[in-house]
Structures are given as structure tokens and as C-alpha cells.
CSV table of C-alpha atoms in Angstrom, one decimal:
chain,number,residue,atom,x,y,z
A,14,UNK,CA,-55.7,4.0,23.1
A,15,UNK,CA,-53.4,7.3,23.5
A,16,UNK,CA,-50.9,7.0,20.0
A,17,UNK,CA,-47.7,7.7,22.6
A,18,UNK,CA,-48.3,4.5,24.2
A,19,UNK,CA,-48.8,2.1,20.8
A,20,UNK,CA,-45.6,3.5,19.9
A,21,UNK,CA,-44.1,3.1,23.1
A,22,UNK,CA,-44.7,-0.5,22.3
A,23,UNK,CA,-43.8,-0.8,18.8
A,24,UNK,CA,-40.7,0.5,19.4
A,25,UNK,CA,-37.8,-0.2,21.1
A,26,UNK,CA,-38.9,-3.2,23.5
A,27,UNK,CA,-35.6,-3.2,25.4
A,28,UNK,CA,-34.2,0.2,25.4
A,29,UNK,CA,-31.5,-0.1,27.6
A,30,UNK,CA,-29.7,-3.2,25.2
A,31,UNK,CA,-30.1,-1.2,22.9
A,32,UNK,CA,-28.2,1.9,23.9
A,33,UNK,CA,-25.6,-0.1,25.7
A,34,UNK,CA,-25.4,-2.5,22.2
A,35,UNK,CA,-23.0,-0.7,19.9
A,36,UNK,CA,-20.5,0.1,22.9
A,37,UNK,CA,-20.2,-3.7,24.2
A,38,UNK,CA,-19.5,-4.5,20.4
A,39,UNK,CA,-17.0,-1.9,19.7
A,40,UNK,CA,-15.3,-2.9,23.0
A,41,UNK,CA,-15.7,-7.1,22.3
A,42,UNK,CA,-13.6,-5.8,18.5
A,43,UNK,CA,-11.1,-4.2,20.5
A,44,UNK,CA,-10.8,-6.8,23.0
A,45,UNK,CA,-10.4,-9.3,20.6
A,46,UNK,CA,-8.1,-7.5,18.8
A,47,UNK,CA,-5.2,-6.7,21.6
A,48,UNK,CA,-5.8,-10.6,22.4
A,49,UNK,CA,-4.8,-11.3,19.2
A,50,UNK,CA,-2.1,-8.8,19.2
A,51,UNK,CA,-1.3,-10.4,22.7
A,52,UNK,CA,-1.0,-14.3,21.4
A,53,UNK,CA,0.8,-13.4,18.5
A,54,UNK,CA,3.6,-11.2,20.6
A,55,UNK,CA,3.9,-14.1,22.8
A,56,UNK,CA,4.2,-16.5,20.1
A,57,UNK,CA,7.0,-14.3,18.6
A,58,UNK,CA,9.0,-14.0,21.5
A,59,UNK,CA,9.2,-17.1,22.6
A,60,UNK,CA,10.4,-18.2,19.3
A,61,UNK,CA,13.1,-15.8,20.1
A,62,UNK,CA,12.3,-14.0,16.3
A,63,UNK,CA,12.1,-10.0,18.1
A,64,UNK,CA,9.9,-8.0,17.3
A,65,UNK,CA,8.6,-8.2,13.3
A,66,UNK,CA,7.7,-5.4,12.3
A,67,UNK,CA,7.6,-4.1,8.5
A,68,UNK,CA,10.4,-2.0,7.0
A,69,UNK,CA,12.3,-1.9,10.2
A,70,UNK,CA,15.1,0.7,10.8
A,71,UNK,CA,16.8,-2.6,12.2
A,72,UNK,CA,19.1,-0.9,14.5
A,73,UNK,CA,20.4,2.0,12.5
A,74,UNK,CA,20.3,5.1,14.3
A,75,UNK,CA,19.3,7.5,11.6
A,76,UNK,CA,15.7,8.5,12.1
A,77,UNK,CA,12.9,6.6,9.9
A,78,UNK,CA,12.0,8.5,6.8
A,79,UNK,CA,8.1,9.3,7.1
A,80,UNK,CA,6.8,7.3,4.5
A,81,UNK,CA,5.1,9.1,1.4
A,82,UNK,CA,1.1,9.4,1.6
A,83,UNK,CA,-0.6,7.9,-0.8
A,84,UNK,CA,-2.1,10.3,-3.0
A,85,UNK,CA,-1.8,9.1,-5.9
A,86,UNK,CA,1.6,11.1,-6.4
A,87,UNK,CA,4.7,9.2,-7.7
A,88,UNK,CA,7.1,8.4,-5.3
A,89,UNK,CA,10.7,9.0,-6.2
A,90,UNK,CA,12.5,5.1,-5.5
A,91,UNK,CA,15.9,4.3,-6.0
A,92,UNK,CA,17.2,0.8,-7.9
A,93,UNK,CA,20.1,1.5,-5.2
A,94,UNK,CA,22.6,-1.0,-6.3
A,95,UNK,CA,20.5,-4.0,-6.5
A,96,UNK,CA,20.2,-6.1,-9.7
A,97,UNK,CA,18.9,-5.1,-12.2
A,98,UNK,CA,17.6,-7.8,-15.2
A,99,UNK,CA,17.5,-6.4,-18.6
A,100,UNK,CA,19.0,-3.5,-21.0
A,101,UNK,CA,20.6,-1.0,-18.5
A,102,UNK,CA,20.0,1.9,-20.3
A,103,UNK,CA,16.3,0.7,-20.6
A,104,UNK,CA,13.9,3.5,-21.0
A,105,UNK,CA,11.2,2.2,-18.4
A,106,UNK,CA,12.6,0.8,-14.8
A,107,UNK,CA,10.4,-1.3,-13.1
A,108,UNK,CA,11.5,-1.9,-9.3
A,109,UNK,CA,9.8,-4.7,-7.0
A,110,UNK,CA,9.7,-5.1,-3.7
A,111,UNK,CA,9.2,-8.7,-2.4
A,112,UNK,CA,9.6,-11.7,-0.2
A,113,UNK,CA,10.4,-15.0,-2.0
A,114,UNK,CA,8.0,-16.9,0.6
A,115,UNK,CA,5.3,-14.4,-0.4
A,116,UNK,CA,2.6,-16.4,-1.9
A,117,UNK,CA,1.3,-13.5,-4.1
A,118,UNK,CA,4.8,-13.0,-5.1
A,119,UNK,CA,4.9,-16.2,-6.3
A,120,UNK,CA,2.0,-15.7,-8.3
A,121,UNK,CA,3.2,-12.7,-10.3
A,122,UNK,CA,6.5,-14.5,-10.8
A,123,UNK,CA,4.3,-17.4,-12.3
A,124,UNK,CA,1.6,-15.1,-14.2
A,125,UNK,CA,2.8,-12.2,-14.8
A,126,UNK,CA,6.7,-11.9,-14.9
A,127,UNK,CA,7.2,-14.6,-17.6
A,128,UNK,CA,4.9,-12.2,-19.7
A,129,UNK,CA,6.6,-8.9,-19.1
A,130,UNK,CA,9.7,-10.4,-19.5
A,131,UNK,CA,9.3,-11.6,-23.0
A,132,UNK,CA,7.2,-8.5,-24.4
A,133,UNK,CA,9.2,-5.7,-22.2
A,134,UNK,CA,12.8,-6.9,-20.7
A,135,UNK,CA,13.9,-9.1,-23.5
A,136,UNK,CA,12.9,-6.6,-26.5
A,137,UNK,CA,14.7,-3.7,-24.0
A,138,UNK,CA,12.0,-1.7,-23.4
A,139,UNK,CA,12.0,-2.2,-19.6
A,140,UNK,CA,14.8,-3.2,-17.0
A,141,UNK,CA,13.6,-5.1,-13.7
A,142,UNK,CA,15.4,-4.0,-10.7
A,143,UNK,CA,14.4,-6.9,-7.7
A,144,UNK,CA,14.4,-5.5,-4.0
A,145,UNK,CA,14.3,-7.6,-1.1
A,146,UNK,CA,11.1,-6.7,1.3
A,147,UNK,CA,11.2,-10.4,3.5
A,148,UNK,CA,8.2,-10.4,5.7
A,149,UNK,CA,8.6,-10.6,9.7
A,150,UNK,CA,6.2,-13.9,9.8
A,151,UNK,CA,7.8,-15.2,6.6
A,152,UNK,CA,11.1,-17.1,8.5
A,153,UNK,CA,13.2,-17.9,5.5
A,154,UNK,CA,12.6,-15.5,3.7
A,155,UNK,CA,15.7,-13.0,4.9
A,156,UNK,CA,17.6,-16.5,4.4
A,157,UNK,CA,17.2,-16.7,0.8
A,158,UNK,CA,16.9,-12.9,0.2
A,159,UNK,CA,20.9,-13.6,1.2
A,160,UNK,CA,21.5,-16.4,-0.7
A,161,UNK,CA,20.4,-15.1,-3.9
A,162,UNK,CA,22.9,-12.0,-3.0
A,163,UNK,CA,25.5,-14.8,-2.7
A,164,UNK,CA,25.0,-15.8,-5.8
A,165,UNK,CA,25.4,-12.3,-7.5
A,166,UNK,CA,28.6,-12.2,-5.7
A,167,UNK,CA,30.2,-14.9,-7.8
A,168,UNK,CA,27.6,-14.5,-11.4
A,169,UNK,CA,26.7,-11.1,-10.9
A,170,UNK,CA,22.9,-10.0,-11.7
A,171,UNK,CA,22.4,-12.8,-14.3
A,172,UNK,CA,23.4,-15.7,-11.6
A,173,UNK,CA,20.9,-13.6,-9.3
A,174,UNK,CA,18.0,-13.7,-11.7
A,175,UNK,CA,18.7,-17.5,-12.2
A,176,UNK,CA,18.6,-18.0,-8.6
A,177,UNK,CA,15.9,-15.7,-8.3
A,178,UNK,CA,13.6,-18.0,-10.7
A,179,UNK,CA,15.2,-21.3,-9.1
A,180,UNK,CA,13.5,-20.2,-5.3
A,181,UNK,CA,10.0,-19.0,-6.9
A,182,UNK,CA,10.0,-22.3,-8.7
A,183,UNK,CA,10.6,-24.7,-5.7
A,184,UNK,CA,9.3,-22.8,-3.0
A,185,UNK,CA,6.0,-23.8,-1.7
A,186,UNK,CA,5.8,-19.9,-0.5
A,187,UNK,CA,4.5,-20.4,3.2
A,188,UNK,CA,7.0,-19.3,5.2
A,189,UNK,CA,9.1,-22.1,5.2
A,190,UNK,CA,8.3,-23.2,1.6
A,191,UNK,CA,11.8,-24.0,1.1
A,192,UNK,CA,14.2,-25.7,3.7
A,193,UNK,CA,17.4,-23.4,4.2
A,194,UNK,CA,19.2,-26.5,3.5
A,195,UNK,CA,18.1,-26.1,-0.4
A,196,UNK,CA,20.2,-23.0,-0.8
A,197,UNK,CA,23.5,-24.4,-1.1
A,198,UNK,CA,21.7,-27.1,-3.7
A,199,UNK,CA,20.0,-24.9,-5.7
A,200,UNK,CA,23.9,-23.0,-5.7
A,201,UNK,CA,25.3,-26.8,-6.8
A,202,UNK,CA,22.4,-26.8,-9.7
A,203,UNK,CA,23.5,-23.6,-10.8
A,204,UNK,CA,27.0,-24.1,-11.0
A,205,UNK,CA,28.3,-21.7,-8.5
A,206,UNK,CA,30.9,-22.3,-6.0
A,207,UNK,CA,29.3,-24.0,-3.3
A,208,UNK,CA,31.6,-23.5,-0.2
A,209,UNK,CA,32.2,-20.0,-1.4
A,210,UNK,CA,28.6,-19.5,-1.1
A,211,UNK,CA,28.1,-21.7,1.5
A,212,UNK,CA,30.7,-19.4,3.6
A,213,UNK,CA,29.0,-16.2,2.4
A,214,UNK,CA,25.6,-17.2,3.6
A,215,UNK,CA,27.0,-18.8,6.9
A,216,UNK,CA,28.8,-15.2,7.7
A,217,UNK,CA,25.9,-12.9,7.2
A,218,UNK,CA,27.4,-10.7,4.6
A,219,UNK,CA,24.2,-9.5,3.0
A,220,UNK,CA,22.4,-9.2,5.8
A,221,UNK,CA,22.8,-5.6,5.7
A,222,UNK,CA,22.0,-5.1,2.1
A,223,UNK,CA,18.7,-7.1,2.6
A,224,UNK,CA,18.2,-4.9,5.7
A,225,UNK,CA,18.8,-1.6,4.0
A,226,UNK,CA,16.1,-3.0,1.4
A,227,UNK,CA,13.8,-3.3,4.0
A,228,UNK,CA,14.6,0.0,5.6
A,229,UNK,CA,14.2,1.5,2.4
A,230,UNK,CA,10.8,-0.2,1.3
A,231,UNK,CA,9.1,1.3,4.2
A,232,UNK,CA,10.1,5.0,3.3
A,233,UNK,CA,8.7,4.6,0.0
A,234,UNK,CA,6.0,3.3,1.1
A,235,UNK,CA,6.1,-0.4,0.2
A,236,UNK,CA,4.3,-1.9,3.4
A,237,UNK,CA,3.5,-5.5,1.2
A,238,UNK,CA,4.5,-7.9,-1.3
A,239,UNK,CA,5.0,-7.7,-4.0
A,240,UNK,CA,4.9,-4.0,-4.2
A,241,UNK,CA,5.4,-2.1,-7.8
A,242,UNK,CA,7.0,1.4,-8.9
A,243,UNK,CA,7.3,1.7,-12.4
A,244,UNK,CA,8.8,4.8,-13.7
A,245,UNK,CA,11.1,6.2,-16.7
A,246,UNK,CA,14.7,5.1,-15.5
A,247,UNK,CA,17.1,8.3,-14.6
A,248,UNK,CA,20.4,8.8,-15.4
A,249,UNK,CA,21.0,8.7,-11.7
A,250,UNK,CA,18.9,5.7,-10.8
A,251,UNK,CA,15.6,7.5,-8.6
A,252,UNK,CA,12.7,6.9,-10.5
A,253,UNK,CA,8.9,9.2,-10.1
A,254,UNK,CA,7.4,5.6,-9.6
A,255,UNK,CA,3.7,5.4,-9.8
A,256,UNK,CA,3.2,2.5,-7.0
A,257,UNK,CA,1.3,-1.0,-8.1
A,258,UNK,CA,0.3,-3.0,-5.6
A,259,UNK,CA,-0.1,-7.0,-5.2
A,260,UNK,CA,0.2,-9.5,-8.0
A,261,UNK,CA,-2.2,-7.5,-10.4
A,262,UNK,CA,-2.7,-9.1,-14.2
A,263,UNK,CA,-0.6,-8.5,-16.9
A,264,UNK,CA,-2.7,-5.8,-18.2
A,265,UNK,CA,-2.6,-3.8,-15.5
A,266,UNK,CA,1.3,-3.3,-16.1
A,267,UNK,CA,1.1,-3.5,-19.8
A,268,UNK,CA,-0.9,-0.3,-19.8
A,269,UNK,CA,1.2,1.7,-17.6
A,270,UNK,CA,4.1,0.6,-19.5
A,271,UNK,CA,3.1,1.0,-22.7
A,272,UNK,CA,2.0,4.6,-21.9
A,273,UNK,CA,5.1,5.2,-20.3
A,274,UNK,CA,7.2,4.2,-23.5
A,275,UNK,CA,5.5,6.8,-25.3
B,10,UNK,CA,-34.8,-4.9,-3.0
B,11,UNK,CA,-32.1,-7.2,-4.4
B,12,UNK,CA,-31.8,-4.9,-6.5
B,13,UNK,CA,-30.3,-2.5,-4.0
B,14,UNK,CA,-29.0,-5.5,-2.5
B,15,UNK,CA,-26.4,-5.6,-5.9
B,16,UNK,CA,-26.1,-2.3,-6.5
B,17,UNK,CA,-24.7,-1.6,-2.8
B,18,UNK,CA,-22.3,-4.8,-2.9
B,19,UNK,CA,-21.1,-4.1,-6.4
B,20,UNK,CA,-20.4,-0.7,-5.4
B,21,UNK,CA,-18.6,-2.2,-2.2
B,22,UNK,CA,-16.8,-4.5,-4.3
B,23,UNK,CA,-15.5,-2.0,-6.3
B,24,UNK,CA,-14.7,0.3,-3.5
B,25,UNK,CA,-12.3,-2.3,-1.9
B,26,UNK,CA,-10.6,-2.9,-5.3
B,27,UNK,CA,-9.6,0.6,-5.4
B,28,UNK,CA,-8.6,0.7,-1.7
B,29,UNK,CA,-6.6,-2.2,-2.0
B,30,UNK,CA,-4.5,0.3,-5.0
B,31,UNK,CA,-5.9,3.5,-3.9
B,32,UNK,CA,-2.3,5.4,-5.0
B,33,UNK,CA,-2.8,3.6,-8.2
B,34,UNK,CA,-6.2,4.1,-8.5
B,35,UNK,CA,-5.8,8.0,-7.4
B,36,UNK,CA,-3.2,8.6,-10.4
B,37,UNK,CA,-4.8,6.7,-12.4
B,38,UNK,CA,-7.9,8.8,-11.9
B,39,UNK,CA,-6.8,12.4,-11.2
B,40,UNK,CA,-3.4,12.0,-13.5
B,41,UNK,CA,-3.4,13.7,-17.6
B,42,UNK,CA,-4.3,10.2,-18.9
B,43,UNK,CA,-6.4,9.2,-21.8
B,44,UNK,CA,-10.2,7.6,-20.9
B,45,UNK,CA,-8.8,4.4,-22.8
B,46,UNK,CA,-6.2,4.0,-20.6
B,47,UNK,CA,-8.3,5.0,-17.1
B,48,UNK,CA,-10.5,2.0,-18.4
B,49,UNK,CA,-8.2,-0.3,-18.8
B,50,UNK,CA,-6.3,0.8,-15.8
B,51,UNK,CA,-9.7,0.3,-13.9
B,52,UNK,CA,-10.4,-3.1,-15.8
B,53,UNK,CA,-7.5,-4.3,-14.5
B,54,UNK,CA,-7.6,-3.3,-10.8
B,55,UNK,CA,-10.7,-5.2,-11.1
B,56,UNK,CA,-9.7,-8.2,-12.5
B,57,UNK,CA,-7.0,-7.8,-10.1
B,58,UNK,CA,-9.0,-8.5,-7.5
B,59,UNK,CA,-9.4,-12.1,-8.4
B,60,UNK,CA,-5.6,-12.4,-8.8
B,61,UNK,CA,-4.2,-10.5,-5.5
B,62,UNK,CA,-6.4,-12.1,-3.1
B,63,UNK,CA,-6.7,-15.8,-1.8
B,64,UNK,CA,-9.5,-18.3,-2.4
B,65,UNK,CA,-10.9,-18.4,1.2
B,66,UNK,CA,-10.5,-14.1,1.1
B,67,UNK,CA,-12.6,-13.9,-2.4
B,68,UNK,CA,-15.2,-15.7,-0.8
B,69,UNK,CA,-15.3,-13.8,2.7
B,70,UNK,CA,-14.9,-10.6,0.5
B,71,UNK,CA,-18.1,-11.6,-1.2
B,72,UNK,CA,-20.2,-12.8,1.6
B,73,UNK,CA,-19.1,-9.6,3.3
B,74,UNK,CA,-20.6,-7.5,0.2
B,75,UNK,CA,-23.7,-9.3,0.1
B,76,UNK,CA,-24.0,-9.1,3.5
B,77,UNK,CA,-23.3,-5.0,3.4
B,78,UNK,CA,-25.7,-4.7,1.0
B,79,UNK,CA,-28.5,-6.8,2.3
B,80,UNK,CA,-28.3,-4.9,5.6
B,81,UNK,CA,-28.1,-1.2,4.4
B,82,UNK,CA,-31.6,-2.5,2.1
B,83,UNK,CA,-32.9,-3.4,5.1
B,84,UNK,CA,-31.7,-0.6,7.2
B,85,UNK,CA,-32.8,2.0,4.7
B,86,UNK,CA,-36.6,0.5,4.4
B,87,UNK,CA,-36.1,0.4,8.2
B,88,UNK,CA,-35.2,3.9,8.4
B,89,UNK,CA,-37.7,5.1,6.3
B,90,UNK,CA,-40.4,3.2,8.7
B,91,UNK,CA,-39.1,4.3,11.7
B,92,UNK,CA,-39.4,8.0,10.9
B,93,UNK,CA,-42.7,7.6,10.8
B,94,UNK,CA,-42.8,6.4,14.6
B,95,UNK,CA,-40.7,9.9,15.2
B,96,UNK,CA,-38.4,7.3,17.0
B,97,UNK,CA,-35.3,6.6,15.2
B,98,UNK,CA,-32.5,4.3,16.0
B,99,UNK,CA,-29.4,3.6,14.0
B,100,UNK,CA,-27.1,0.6,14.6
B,101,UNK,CA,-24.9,1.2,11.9
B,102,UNK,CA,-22.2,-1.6,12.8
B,103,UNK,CA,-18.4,-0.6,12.0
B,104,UNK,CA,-19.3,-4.1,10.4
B,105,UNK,CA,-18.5,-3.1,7.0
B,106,UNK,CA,-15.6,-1.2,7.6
B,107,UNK,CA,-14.2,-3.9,9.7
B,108,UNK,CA,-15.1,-6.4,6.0
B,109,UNK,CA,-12.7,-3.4,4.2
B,110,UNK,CA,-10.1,-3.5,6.8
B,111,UNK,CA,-9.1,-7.3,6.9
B,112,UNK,CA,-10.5,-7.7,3.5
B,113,UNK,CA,-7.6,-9.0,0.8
B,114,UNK,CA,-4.3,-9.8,1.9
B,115,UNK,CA,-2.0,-8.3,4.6
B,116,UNK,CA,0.9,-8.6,2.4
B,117,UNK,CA,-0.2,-7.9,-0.8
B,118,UNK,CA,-2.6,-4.8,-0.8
B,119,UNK,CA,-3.8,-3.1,3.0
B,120,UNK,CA,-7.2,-1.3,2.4
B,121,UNK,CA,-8.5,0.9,5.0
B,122,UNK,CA,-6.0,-0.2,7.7
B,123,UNK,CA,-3.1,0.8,5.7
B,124,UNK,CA,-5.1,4.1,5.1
B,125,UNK,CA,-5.5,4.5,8.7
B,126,UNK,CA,-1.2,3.9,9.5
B,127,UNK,CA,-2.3,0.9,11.0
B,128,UNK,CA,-1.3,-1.2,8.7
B,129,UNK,CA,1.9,-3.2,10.8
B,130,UNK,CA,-0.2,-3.6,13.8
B,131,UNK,CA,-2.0,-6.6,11.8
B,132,UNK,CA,1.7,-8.3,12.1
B,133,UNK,CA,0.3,-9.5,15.4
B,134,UNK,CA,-2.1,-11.3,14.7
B,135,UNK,CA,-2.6,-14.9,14.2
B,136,UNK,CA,-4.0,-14.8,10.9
B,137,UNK,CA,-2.6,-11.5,9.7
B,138,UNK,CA,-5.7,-9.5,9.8
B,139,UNK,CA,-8.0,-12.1,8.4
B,140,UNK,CA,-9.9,-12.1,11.5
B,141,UNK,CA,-11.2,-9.1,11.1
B,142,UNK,CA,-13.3,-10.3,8.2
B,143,UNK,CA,-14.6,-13.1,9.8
B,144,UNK,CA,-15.6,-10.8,12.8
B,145,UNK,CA,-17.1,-8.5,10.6
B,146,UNK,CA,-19.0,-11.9,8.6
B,147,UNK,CA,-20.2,-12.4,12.2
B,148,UNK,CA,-21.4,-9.1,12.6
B,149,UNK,CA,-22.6,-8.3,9.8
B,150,UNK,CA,-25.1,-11.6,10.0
B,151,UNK,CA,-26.4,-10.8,13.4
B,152,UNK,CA,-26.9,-7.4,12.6
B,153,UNK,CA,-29.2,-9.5,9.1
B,154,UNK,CA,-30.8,-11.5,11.3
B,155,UNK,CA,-31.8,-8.6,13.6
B,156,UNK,CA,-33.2,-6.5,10.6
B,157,UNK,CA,-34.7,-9.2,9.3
B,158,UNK,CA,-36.4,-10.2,12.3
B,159,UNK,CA,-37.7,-7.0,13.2
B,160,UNK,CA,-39.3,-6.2,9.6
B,161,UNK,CA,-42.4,-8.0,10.2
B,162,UNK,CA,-42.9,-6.9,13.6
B,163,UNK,CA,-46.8,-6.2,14.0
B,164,UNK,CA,-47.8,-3.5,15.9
B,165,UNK,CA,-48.7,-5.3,19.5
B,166,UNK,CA,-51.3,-4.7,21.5
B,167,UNK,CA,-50.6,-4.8,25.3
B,168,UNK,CA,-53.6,-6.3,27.1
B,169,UNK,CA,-52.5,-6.6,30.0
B,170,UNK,CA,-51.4,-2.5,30.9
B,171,UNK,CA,-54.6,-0.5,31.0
B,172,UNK,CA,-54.5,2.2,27.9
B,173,UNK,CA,-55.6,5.1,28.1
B,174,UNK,CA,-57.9,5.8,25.5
């Protein structure tokens, strides 16, 4: 028996499979993946929702910032003029970028934020500064992003943080955890004028404002929620942030800020 | 060889936990800090892991990494046999990239994908990118079986061609 031959037969019994096997996988991934892609276009437009697509320059014609790499390198952030819970002149800022339908979001503000709160933003160590970053596929989201922005209008930041809380508590986060028609009651709960707000979220005022958030989250980088940069606050509001990202443990943001305080 | 079999999926575990944060990770790792604090930094990302992701994506993520491992086991004995033969042929499936690029959450931490720029084009889809672990679950167990399969092939003996001897 010549050796060639046995291993002729060991090997390989159907050659041509196997050389043509990889390709017709690599091609079914693709194909699956554009069908996907395809369905889920379809699905957008006909709910008449455009095209969702993260960090958006929504319109404005200025070109799209390229957003930083990520090299580990802090990326310079801004608190813009979004509010800010906690000592102002605060030596820590820690900005986050989120979606109140965001389930994970939800999570940290369950966790996590009651924690940081108590041990860093009461005792004035560290200031929160809460950015909106609403998710295409999340379709309230941009809703109550404005509403809580409503409710700054007539409480400032500290009738914004109590909003904030009131739609992480009673959302479900899925989406549509929480029925636009909640706003204007969680506004009555809260004591705030409720056809003032009522007229402010009916008009669209902070549409823009949650827009620009969303414009500016994808130059920095923030392509999910909740997204993290926690730096040493400047005197004009840009922060080196080191970027966290997800609803990581307590831990996590205790270590960073504690070594940041130092 | 479950030995390997844990070593490999630990080591992919790990490697997705730090993708999911890599700019975290990265400063944490190349930045002027103390050991104590890389540690704990690292401790955290890992326990993180358990926090950041869903129920249904912990246990894909793990099936995945057991899966990863069991195959590269089996492909490295396979290897190792083959070379033997002078004949060697390498389906490494994109399988386990395809586990780290819908692995985790779309919205809360983009591994490879987001690595790659491609991170928005999993808006798209139905389940956010999800499906890509599943596919890769699929492939990943054919590609098992297959290894499996063809590890206690016997040498066969052809009657019926005429060998030369």
C-alpha cells in the first residue's frame, strides 16, 4: 500500500466542500446580516421614525466632529449648560450620557447612583452633570429627555434631578416603559405648573438642546448608554474625562474617583 | 484538555470585559497609576461584566467561551495530528469573533464592532446585534461537532480501489 494513497484517504474525504466551506459561511453571515439590516430599515420607515442613527448631526450643517479613538486617552467633554446636581465648584465632575428608556441606565440609577450620591455628591466631592443621549429604537425616550428639560425651566437643576429620579423609578425602560401621557403627571406629583409644562413639551422647545446632546455625545465618543467621563471639573467647564462605559459597580467609579480627589 | 478548555474561555472572557471598556481598560493599564488601583480597576471591569450585560447575553457570552475554547482544544490537537499527514487544513471560523462582536449590549458597551467603526450599523437590526451571538453559538457548535467528529476518525482502508503496494 503506497503511504500517498492511505493519506489520500485519511484526509480530506470531500475536498471540494471543504475549500468552498468557509466562503459559503462568510457569505450566509453577510447575507444574514444586510437582511437584517434590510427588515429593520423597513420596519423603521414605515413607522415614519427616519433614519436612527446614533449621535446624529440632526440637520445642522456643520460637519460631524470625528469622534476621538479610543486609546485610552482622556477625552476633553464639556458639562455645556446642562444640569449639574451637586456642589458647583466640586473638585471631581462626573458627566453621563443616557437614555431614560435605557435599561442599563436604569440599573446604574438603581445600583450605583444612590451610592455615589451619598459618599461623593452629597459630602461635595463630586458634581453630576446628566446629558441626554436618547436611543433611535428607544421611542420615548427624546420625549422625556424634553420633559425633564421642562421641568428645569420652571425648578431649575434641582426640579430636573427630581424629575430625573421620578422617570428611572416608573419606567419599565423598554422603549416605551413609560406612556408619554405620564409626563404631565409625574409634572402634577412634583408640583410644577402643569400647563406651563404641558405647553413647553407640546411646542418642542428642548428639542434642540436634547439634539445638540446627541450631536455632542457622538464627538466624544459616547456611542451607548449610559456612557461615563469623569474628570477634575475646570474653571471653564471641559473636563480630560477618562470614558466609563455601561452600568459598571460602584467600585469601579469609587476607585477612579477617589484617585482623582487626591 | 479541559484544562485548555478553561484556560482559553477564561482568557476569552476576560478579553471581552476589556473590549467592552477598552479606553478604560487602556488608561487604566498604560496610565501613571498605582498596581492597587489597576487591580481594582480590573476587578471591577470584571465584575462589571455581570452588571452591564443582560441575563439571556451572560449566558450566550458563556456558552460562546466555552464553546471558543473547546474548539481551539480540539483544533490545536487536530493541528498537531494533521501535520503529521503533511496535509493541513484550517477552518478557523470568524465564529469567535462574531461571539465578541454581538457579545454584551449594543447600548451599553460595543466590543469589537465599535472597534471596527461599525458600531451604528447594529441599529438595524432586529435584535440590536444580539444575533450575531446566536449566529456565532450556531457556528461555533457545528464547527464542535465537526472536530469532534473527525477526532476518532480511523485510518480507512479502501477495498474496493486497487492499492498499489
Amino acid at each position: 500500500m503506497s503511504v500517498e494513497k492511505v493519506k489520500k484517504v485519511v484526509s480530506s474525504p470531500n475536498p471540494k466542500f471543504n475549500s468552498y466551506a468557509p466562503v459559503l459561511v462568510v457569505l450566509l453571515i453577510v447575507a444574514s446580516f444586510f437582511l437584517g439590516s434590510l427588515w429593520s430599515e423597513v420596519k423603521y420607515l414605515r413607522a415614519g421614525a427616519g433614519q436612527p442613527v446614533l449621535g446624529a448631526n440632526n440637520g445642522n450643517d456643520a460637519p460631524t466632529q470625528q469622534a476621538p479613538e479610543d486609546n485610552g486617552a482622556p477625552v476633553k467633554v464639556s458639562v455645556d449648560d446642562d444640569p449639574t446636581l451637586g456642589d458647583k465648584k466640586a473638585k471631581v465632575t462626573l458627566i453621563e450620557f443616557s437614555d431614560y428608556e435605557c435599561p442599563f441606565c436604569k440599573k446604574y440609577f438603581t445600583d450605583t447612583y444612590p451610592q455615589i450620591k451619598k459618599d461623593y455628591i452629597d459630602t461635595g466631592k463630586v458634581k453630576l452633570v446628566f446629558r441626554d443621549l436618547p436611543l433611535g429604537f428607544h421611542q420615548n425616550a427624546p420625549k422625556e429627555a424634553e420633559a425633564a428639560e421642562c421641568a428645569r425651566k420652571q425648578g431649575s437643576d434641582t426640579a430636573y434631578y427630581k424629575y430625573h429620579d421620578q422617570i428611572f423609578t416608573k419606567t419599565t425602560s423598554n422603549g416605551t416603559g413609560l406612556a408619554l401621557d405620564q409626563l404631565p403627571v409625574i409634572a402634577k406629583e412634583l408640583g410644577l405648573n402643569v400647563s406651563k409644562f404641558q405647553q413647553c413639551l407640546d411646542s418642542g422647545e428642548y428639542k434642540a438642546e436634547v439634539d445638540k446632546d446627541l450631536a455632542d455625545a457622538g464627538k466624544v465618543g459616547a456611542s451607548g448608554t449610559p456612557t461615563f467621563f469623569i474628570g477634575k471639573s475646570t474653571s471653564n467647564g471641559e473636563i480630560d474625562g477618562i470614558k466609563v462605559v455601561g452600568a459598571q459597580p460602584y467600585s469601579a467609579f469609587k476607585t477612579v474617583i477617589d484617585e482623582l480627589l487626591k | 484538555m479541559f484544562f485548555s478548555v478553561a484556560i482559553i474561555s477564561s482568557l476569552y472572557l476576560l478579553l471581552i470585559t476589556l473590549l467592552m471598556n477598552s479606553s478604560f481598560a487602556i488608561n487604566t493599564l498604560t496610565g501613571g497609576y498605582g498596581l492597587s488601583y489597576k487591580i481594582q480597576i480590573l476587578m471591577s471591569l470584571i465584575q462589571g461584566m455581570w452588571t452591564s450585560t443582560s441575563l439571556s447575553g451572560l449566558v450566550l457570552l458563556f456558552l460562546i467561551a466555552v464553546l471558543t475554547g473547546a474548539n481551539l482544544s480540539l483544533l490545536f490537537e487536530k493541528i498537531r495530528i494533521l501535520k503529521k499527514f503533511d496535509k493541513l487544513q484550517i477552518v478557523v471560523g470568524g465564529n469567535s469573533l462574531l461571539g465578541i462582536a454581538g457579545s454584551g449590549c449594543i447600548a451599553c458597551g460595543l466590543p469589537i464592532l465599535s472597534l471596527l467603526g461599525l458600531s451604528g450599523s447594529l441599529v438595524y437590526l432586529p435584535f440590536r446585534g444580539a444575533e450575531i451571538s446566536y449566529l456565532s453559538f450556531a457556528f461555533l457548535s457545528i464547527s464542535l461537532f465537526v472536530l469532534i467528529k473527525g477526532r476518532n476518525k480511523l485510518c480507512a482502508i479502501n477495498y474496493k480501489n486497487k492499492l498499489k503496494r
